[in-house]
Coordinates of C-alpha atoms and ligand atoms in Angstrom, one line a residue:
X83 CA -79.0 -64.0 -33.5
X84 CA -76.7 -67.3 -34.5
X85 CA -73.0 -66.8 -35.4
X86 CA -70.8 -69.3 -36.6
X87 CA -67.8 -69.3 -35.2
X88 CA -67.0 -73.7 -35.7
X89 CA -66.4 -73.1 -39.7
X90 CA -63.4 -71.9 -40.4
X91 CA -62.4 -68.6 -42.6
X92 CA -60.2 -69.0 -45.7
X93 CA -57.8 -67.3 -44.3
X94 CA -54.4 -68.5 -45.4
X95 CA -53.0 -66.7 -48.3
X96 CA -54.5 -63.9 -47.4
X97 CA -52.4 -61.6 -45.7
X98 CA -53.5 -62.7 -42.5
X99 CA -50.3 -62.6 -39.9
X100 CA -51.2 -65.5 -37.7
X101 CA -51.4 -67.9 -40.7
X102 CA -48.9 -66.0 -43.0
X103 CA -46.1 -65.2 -41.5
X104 CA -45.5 -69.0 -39.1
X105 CA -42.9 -69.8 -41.6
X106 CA -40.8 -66.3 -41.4
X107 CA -41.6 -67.0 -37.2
X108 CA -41.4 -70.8 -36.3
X109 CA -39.2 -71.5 -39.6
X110 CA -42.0 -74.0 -41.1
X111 CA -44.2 -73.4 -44.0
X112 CA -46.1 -76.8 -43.3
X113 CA -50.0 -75.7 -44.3
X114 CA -51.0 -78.0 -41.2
X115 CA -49.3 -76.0 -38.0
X116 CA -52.6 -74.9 -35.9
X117 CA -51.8 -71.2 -35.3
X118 CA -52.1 -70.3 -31.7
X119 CA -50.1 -67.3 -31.5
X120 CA -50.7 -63.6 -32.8
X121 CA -53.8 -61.7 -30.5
X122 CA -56.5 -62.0 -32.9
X123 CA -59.7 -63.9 -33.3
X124 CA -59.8 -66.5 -36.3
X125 CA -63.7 -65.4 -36.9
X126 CA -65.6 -63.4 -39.2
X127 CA -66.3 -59.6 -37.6
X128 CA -69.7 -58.6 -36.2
X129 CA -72.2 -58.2 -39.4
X130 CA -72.8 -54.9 -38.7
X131 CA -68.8 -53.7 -39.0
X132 CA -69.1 -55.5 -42.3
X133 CA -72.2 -53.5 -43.1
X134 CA -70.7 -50.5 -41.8
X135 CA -67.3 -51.3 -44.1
X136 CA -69.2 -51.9 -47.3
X137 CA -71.3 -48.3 -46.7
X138 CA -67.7 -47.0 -46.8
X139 CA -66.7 -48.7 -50.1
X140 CA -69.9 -47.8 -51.9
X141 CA -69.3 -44.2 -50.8
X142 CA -66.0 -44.8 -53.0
X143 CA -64.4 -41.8 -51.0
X144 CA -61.2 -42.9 -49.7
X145 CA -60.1 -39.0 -48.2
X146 CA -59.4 -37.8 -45.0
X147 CA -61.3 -38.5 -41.7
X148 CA -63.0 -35.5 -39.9
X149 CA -65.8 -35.0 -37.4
X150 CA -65.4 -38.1 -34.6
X151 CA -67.4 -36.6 -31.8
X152 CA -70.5 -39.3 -33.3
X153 CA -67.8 -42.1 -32.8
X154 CA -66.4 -40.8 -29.7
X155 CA -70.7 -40.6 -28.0
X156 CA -70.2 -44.2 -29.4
X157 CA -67.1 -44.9 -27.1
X158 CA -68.5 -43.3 -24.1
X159 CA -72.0 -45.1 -24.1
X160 CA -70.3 -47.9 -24.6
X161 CA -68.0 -47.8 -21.5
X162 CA -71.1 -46.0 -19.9
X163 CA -73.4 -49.3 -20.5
X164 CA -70.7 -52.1 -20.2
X165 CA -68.2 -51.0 -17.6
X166 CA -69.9 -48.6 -15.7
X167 CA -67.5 -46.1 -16.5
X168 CA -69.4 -42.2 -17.5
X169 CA -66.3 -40.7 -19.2
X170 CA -66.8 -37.3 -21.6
X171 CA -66.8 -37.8 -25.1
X172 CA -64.4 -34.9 -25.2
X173 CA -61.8 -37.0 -23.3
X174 CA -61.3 -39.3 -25.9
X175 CA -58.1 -39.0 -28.8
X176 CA -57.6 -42.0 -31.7
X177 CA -54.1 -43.1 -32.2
X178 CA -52.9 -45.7 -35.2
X179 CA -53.4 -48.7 -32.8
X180 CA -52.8 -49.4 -28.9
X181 CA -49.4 -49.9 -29.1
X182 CA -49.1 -46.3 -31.1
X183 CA -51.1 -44.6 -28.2
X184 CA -49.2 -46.3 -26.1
X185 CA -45.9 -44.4 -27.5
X186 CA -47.5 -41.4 -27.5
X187 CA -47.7 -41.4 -23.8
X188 CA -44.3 -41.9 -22.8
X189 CA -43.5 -39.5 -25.4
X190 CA -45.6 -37.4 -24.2
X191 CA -45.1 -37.9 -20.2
X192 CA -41.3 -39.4 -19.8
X193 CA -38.0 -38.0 -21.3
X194 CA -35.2 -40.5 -22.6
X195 CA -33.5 -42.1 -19.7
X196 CA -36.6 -42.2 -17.4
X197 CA -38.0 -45.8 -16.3
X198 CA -41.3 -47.0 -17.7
X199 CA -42.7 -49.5 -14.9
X200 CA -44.0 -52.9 -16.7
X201 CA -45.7 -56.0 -14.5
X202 CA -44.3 -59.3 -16.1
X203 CA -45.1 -61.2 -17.7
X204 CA -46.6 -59.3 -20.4
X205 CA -47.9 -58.5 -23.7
X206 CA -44.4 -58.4 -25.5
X207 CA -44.5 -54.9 -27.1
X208 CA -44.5 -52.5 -24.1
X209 CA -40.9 -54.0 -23.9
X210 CA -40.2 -53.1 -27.5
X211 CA -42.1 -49.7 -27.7
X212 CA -40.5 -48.6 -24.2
X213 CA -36.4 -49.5 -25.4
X214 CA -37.5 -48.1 -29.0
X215 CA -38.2 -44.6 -27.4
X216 CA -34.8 -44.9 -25.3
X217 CA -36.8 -45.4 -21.9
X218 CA -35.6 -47.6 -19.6
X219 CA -37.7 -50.8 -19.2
X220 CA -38.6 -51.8 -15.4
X221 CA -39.7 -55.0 -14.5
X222 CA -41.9 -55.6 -11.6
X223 CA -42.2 -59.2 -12.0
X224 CA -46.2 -60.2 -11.2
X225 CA -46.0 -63.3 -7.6
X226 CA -48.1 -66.2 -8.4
X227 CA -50.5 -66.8 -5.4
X228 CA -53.3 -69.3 -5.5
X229 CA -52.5 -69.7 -8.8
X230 CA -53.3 -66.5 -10.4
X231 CA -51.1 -63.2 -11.0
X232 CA -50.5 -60.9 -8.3
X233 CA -48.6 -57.1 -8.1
X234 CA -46.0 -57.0 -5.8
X235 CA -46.2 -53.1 -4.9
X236 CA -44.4 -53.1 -1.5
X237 CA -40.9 -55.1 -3.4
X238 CA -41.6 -52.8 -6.3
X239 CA -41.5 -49.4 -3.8
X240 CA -38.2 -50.6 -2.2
X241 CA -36.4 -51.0 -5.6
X242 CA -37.3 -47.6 -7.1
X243 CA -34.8 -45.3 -8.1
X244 CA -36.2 -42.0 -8.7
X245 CA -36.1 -41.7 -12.2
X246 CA -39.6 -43.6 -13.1
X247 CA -41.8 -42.1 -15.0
X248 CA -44.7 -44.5 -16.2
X249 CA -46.5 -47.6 -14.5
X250 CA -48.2 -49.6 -17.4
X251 CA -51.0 -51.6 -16.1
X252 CA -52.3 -54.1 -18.7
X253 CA -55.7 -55.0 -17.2
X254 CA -57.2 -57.2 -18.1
X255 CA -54.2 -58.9 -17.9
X256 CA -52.3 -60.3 -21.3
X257 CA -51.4 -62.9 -20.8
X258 CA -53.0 -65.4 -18.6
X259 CA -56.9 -63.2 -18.7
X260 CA -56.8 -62.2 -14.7
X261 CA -59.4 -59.6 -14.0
X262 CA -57.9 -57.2 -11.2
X263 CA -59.9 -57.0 -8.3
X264 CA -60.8 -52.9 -7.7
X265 CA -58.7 -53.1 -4.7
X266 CA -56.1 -54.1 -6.0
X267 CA -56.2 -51.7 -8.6
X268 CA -57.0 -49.0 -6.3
X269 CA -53.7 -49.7 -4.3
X270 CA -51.5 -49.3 -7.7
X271 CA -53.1 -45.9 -8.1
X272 CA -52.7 -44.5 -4.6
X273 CA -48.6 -46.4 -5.3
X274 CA -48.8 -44.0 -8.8
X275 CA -49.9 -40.8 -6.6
X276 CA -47.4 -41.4 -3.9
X277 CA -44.4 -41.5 -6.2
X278 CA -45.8 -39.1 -8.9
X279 CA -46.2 -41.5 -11.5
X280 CA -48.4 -41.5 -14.8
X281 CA -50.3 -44.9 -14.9
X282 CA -51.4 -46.0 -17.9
X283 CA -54.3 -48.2 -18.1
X284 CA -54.0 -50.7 -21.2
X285 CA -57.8 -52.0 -20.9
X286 CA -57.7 -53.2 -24.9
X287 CA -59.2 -56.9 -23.4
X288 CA -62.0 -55.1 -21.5
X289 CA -64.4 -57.2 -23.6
X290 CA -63.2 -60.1 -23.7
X291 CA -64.7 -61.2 -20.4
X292 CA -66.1 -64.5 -19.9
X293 CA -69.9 -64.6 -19.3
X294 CA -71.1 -63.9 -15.9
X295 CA -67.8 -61.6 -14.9
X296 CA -67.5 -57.9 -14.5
X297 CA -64.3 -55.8 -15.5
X298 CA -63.6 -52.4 -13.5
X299 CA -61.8 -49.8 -15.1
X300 CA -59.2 -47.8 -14.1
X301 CA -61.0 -45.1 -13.9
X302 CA -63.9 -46.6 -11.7
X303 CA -61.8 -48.2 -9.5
X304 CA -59.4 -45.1 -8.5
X305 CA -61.7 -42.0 -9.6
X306 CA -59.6 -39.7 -6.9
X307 CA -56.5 -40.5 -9.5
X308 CA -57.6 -39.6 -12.6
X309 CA -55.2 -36.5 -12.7
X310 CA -52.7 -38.9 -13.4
X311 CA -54.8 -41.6 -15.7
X312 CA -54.6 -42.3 -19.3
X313 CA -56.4 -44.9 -20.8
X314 CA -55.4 -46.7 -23.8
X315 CA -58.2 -48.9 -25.4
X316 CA -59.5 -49.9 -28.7
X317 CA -62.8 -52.4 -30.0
X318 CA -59.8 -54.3 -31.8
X319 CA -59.4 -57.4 -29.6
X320 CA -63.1 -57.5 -28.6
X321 CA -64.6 -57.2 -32.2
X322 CA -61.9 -58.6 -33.7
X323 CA -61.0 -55.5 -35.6
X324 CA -57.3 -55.2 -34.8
X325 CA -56.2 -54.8 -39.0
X326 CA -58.4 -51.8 -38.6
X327 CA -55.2 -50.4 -36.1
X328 CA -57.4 -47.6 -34.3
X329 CA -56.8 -47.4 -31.4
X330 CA -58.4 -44.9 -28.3
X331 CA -56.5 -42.6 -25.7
X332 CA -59.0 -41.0 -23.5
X333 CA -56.8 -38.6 -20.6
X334 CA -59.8 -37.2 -18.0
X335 CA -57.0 -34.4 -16.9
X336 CA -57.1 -31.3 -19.3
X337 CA -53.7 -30.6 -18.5
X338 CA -52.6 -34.1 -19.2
X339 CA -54.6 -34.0 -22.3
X340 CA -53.0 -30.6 -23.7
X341 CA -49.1 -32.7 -23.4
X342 CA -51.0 -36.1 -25.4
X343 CA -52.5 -33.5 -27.9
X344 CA -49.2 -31.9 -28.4
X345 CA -47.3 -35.0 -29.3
X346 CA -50.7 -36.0 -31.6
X347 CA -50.7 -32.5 -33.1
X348 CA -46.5 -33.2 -34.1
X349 CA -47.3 -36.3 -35.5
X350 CA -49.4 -35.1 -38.1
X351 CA -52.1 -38.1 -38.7
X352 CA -55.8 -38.5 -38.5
X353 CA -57.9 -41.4 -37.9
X354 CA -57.7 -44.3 -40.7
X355 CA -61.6 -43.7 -41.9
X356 CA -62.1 -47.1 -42.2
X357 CA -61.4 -48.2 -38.7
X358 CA -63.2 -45.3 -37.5
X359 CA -66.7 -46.7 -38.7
X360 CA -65.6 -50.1 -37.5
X361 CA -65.0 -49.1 -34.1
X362 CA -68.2 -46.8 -34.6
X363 CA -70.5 -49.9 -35.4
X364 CA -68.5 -52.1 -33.1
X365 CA -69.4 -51.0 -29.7
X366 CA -72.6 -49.1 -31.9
X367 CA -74.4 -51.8 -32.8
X368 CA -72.5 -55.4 -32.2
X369 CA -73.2 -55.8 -28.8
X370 CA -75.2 -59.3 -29.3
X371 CA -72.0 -60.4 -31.2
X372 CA -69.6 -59.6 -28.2
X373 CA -72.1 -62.0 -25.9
X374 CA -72.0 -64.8 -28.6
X375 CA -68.2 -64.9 -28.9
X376 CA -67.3 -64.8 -25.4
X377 CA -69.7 -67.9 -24.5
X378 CA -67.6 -69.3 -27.0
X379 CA -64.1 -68.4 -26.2
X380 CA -65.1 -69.4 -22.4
X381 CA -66.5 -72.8 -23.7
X382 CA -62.6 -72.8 -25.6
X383 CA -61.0 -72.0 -22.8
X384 CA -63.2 -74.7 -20.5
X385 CA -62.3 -77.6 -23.0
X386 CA -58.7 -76.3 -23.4
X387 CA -57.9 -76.3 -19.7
X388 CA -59.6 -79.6 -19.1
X389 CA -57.5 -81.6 -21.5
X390 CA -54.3 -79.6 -21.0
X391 CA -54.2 -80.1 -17.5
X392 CA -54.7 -83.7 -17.8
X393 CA -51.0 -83.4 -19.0
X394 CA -48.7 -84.5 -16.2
X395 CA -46.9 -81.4 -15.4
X396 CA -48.7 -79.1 -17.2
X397 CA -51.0 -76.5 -15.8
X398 CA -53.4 -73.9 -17.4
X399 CA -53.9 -70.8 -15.2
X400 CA -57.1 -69.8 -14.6
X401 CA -58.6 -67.4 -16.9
X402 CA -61.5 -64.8 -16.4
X403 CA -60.8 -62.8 -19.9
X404 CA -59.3 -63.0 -23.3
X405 CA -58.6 -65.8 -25.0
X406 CA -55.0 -65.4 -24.2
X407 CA -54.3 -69.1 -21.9
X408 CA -50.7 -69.3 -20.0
X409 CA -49.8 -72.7 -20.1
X410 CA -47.0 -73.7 -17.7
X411 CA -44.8 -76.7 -18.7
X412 CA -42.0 -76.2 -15.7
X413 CA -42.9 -79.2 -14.1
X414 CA -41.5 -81.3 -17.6
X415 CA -38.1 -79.7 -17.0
X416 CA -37.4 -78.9 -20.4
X417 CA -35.4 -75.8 -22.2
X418 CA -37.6 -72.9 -23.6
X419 CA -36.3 -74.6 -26.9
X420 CA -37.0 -78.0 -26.8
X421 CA -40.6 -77.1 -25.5
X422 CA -41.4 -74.8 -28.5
X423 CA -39.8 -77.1 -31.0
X424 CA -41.8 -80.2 -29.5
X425 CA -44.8 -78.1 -29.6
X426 CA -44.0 -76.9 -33.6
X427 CA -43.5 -80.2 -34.2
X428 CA -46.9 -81.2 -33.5
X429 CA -47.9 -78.8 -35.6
X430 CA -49.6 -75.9 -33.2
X431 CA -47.8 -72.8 -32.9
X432 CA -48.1 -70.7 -29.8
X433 CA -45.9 -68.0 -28.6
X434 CA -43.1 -68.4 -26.5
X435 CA -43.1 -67.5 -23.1
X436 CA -40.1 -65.8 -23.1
X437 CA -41.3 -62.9 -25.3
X438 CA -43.3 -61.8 -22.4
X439 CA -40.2 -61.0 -19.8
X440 CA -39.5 -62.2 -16.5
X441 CA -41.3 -65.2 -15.1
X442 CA -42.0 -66.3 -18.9
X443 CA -39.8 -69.2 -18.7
X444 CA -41.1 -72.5 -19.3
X445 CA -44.4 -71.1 -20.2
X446 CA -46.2 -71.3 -23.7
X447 CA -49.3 -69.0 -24.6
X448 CA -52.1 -70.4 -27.0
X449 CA -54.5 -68.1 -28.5
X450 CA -57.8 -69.8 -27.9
X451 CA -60.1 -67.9 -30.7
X452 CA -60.5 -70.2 -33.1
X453 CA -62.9 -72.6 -34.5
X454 CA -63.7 -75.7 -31.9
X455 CA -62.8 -78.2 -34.3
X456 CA -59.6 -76.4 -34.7
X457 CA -59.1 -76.2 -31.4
X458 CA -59.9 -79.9 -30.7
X459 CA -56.9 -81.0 -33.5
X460 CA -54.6 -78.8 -31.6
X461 CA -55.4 -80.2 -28.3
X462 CA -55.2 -84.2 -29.6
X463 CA -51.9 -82.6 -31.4
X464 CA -50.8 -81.8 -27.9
X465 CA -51.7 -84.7 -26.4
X466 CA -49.8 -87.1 -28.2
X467 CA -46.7 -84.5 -28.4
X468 CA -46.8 -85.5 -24.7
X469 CA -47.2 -89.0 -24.6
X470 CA -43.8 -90.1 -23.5
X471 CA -44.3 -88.2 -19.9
X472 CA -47.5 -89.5 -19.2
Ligands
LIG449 C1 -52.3 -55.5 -23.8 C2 -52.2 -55.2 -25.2 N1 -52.0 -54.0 -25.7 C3 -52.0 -53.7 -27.0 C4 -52.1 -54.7 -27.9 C5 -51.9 -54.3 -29.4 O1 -52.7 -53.2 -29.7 P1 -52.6 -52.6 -31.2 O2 -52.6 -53.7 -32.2 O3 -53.9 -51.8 -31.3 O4 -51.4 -51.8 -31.3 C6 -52.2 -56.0 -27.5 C7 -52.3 -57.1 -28.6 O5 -52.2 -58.2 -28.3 C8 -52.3 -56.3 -26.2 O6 -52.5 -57.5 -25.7

């Protein structure tokens, strides 16, 4: 089947974050700033999540959510088929969103005080979530080599201190779309077992790889370390469901289950009904849709780098997922400020890279899930922004 994903949506004025909230962000409410910024795709949802939405609505019952072992076969043939990971359907728990499963790990494995391991830079949040819950946020700062993204576990073993608790491994990786090799993600697990550490695997992009490239989860990669895995995941980023804020904690270890369940059990919330049969019909039935946006994200991405890097100074890393680009602008030697107001001024607005902790500097991240002739504005935007260092 077709999708198109060149018209664009009506989506300003319309409680949509990306476009609604630049002025309370970037401090202009001009309609004509290209938003590049918040982690979601500007494109219509699969037709079969709409279907499965409107079955809801014509039901008219807006109650409580019960029975998820359909939606949780869903999740695990899903992993089963597209990441070769066979996980029990019994393993899986829904949390309000990633970032809210997330919390309810470090509650649930870490006590106030204890260090939550994070490699930057990196989606924003884990920074907020981790201070929010009085943990103590350490930064392993990723090594660039060849270009792309690299853990540094032997600088990160000498500075331990004995009080972490957590590694959070965000894979793949937001931002800049690296796709860890299983080696490498091996070697963090056998790092988490020698120091009797908790990893948690954020693998919310896991479907967001470009055509022709495989993602290895966690799980796959390290199955002698599941004792001490819990993977937090969701369909939002892939389907483009993320308003739907389900999100999916699946712990293989029964024991490390019973700790997740209790923190769950204390929070007193079900799973939003809605998002449940939109994550149901997502990785149910929209699995033509996920092939047909990530030709186009890639074919984004392909355009986006060409022209950016064209830019004297300027350099695109390489992406193998999301649609998440890390744009590095060091080589114009200009402050984090001038570079986001030169780049607001040309009316495109991505984030900062500062949000996303050390090594962030001098780096700008531009969502690339939008509409091609969207994109192409932005990009002659950009161009001319530069001019004067050409
Ligand atoms: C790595 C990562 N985890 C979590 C989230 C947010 O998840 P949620 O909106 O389900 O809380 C994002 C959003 O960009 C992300 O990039």
């Amino acid at each position: 089947m077709d999708y198109d994903f060149d018209t664009p949506l009506p989506l300003r004025g319309r409680h949509v974050s990306k476009f609604d909230n630049i002025a309370k962000v970037y401090g202009t409410d001009d309609p004509e700033v290209i938003p590049m910024w918040v982690a979601d795709m500007d494109f219509a949802a699969a037709p079969a999540i709409t279907a499965a939405l409107q079955a809801e609505v014509d039901l008219g019952f807006a109650g409580y959510f019960g029975n998820p072992e359909p939606v949780s076969a869903a999740v695990a043939d899903w992993y089963a088929a597209r990441h070769g990971w066979s996980l029990d359907p019994a393993w899986v728990r829904y949390t309000h969103g990633v970032v809210s499963a997330y919390g309810d790990v470090i509650a649930g494995c870490s006590e106030p005080g204890d260090g939550v391991i994070v490699f930057s830079p990196v989606y924003h949040a884990f920074f907020r979530q981790i201070e929010a819950m009085g943990r103590v946020v350490v930064e392993s700062p990723l090594v660039l080599s060849g270009g792309r993204f690299e853990m540094d576990l032997e600088a990160l073993e000498a500075s331990l201190t004995g009080k972490e608790r957590i590694v959070t491994f965000c894979s793949p990786h937001n931002p800049g779309g690296r796709i860890w090799e299983p080696s490498e993600i091996k070697a963090l697990a056998d790092f988490c077992a020698r120091h009797d550490l908790t990893l948690i695997s954020d693998e919310i992009h896991m479907d967001l790889t470009f055509p022709g490239v495989g993602f290895t989860p966690t799980a796959v990669a390290a199955p002698e370390h599941l004792d001490r895995l819990v993977v937090i995941t969701a369909a939002s980023k892939g389907f483009n469901i993320a308003g739907a804020e389900t999100g999916l904690l699946i712990a293989p270890d029964a024991g490390l289950r019973a700790v997740l369940d209790r923190v769950i059990l204390d929070r007193e919330s079900s799973p939003n009904r809605y998002g449940m049969a939109m994550l149901r019909a997502a990785f149910g039935e929209s699995g033509d849709w996920s092939e047909a946006v990530r030709g186009y994200i890639a074919e984004n991405y392909r355009i986006f780098a060409e022209r950016i890097n064209g830019l004297p100074g300027v350099s695109v890393m390489e992406m193998q997922a999301t649609y998440l680009a890390w744009v590095d602008f060091n080589g114009l030697g200009m402050s984090d400020k001038d570079l986001l107001d030169r780049v607001i001024g040309a009316k495109v607005a991505p984030n900062p890279g500062t949000q996303f902790g050390a090594g962030g500097s001098g780096h700008l991240r531009f969502n690339l899930a939008l509409p091609r002739p969207s994109l192409m504005k932005a990009i002659a935007q950009l161009e001319a922004a530069f001019t004067d260092i050409q």
